[in-house]
Amino acid sequence: GAGVSQSPRYKVAKRGQDVALRCDPISGHVSLFWYQQALGQGPEFLTYFQNEAQLDKSGLPSDRFFAERPEGSVSTLKIQRTQQEDSAVYLCASSWGQRGAETQYFGPGTRLLVL
Amino acid sequence: AQKVTQAQTEISVVEKEDVTLDCVYETRDTTYYLFWYKQPPSGELVFLIRRNSFDEQNEISGRYSWNFQKSTSSFNFTITASQVVDSAVYFCALKDTGRRALTFGSGTRLQVQP
């Protein structure tokens, strides 16, 4: 079966541009997570969806970051007015349940470089 | 608050050597879950294992084994007879009942030389 997919795999943006990153979770997975991974670091949590509801956005670093999952499947992470410090790999993960104990399966990530 | 420490930043071994990756965690919860993920150069995080806090049995899967010790808050990962394909960054992660997200360590880069 298909795993988590993300697009684009690489994105170069000029400072100040808006970008949109897409995540297709594993079919049927209820929970979806976004993480940010800086170079040489472990992933850090950004936000969490249960179906279409965004239940936790405590990790979003600023109001320039916005995520949505309108139909409970595909999710988009949008970054407005990108800054150089936004350069990182953005990882999406999904899990089948909603109890919170299930294993998260990750996509290949989107590597964002802001010039 | 949750915390995961992987003190080994980088390890280099020669093929066929055994290698152990250390992971120490902190949590106030009595129920929690521990994970190991592998991140090869392609970038995707590959799930390896999940352990529940109430199950301290060690586990072996082929050349991989995991030693979970609640008394020392450690969840160490051993690769026996390492191979070049084992070269990757390995992350230990924790999930307790306080939040749904995973808390990751900073990772250990393993290089296996032929």
mmCIF file with all atom_site columns, C-alpha atoms in Angstrom, chain B residues 4 6 22-25 34-37 75 90-94 103-107:
data_model
loop_
_atom_site.group_PDB
_atom_site.id
_atom_site.type_symbol
_atom_site.label_atom_id
_atom_site.label_alt_id
_atom_site.label_comp_id
_atom_site.label_asym_id
_atom_site.label_entity_id
_atom_site.label_seq_id
_atom_site.pdbx_PDB_ins_code
_atom_site.Cartn_x
_atom_site.Cartn_y
_atom_site.Cartn_z
_atom_site.occupancy
_atom_site.B_iso_or_equiv
_atom_site.pdbx_formal_charge
_atom_site.auth_seq_id
_atom_site.auth_comp_id
_atom_site.auth_asym_id
_atom_site.auth_atom_id
_atom_site.pdbx_PDB_model_num
ATOM 1  C CA . VAL B 1 4   ? 14.817 12.586 25.063 1.00 0.00 ? 4   VAL B CA 1
ATOM 2  C CA . GLN B 1 6   ? 20.820 10.866 22.614 1.00 0.00 ? 6   GLN B CA 1
ATOM 3  C CA . ASP B 1 22  ? 21.901 5.073  23.618 1.00 0.00 ? 22  ASP B CA 1
ATOM 4  C CA . CYS B 1 23  ? 18.627 6.772  24.478 1.00 0.00 ? 23  CYS B CA 1
ATOM 5  C CA . VAL B 1 24  ? 17.642 8.277  27.819 1.00 0.00 ? 24  VAL B CA 1
ATOM 6  C CA . TYR B 1 25  ? 14.227 9.794  28.360 1.00 0.00 ? 25  TYR B CA 1
ATOM 7  C CA . LEU B 1 34  ? 9.028  4.835  23.111 1.00 0.00 ? 34  LEU B CA 1
ATOM 8  C CA . PHE B 1 35  ? 10.027 4.624  19.466 1.00 0.00 ? 35  PHE B CA 1
ATOM 9  C CA . TRP B 1 36  ? 13.082 4.261  17.282 1.00 0.00 ? 36  TRP B CA 1
ATOM 10 C CA . TYR B 1 37  ? 13.158 5.635  13.756 1.00 0.00 ? 37  TYR B CA 1
ATOM 11 C CA . PHE B 1 75  ? 15.801 2.462  25.703 1.00 0.00 ? 75  PHE B CA 1
ATOM 12 C CA . TYR B 1 90  ? 18.747 7.065  14.197 1.00 0.00 ? 90  TYR B CA 1
ATOM 13 C CA . PHE B 1 91  ? 16.194 8.872  16.334 1.00 0.00 ? 91  PHE B CA 1
ATOM 14 C CA . CYS B 1 92  ? 14.696 7.855  19.632 1.00 0.00 ? 92  CYS B CA 1
ATOM 15 C CA . ALA B 1 93  ? 11.279 9.372  20.406 1.00 0.00 ? 93  ALA B CA 1
ATOM 16 C CA . LEU B 1 94  ? 8.838  9.528  23.300 1.00 0.00 ? 94  LEU B CA 1
ATOM 17 C CA . THR B 1 103 ? 9.282  14.255 21.310 1.00 0.00 ? 103 THR B CA 1
ATOM 18 C CA . PHE B 1 104 ? 12.474 13.343 19.486 1.00 0.00 ? 104 PHE B CA 1
ATOM 19 C CA . GLY B 1 105 ? 16.075 13.191 20.548 1.00 0.00 ? 105 GLY B CA 1
ATOM 20 C CA . SER B 1 106 ? 18.694 14.957 18.481 1.00 0.00 ? 106 SER B CA 1
ATOM 21 C CA . GLY B 1 107 ? 19.671 11.753 16.705 1.00 0.00 ? 107 GLY B CA 1
#
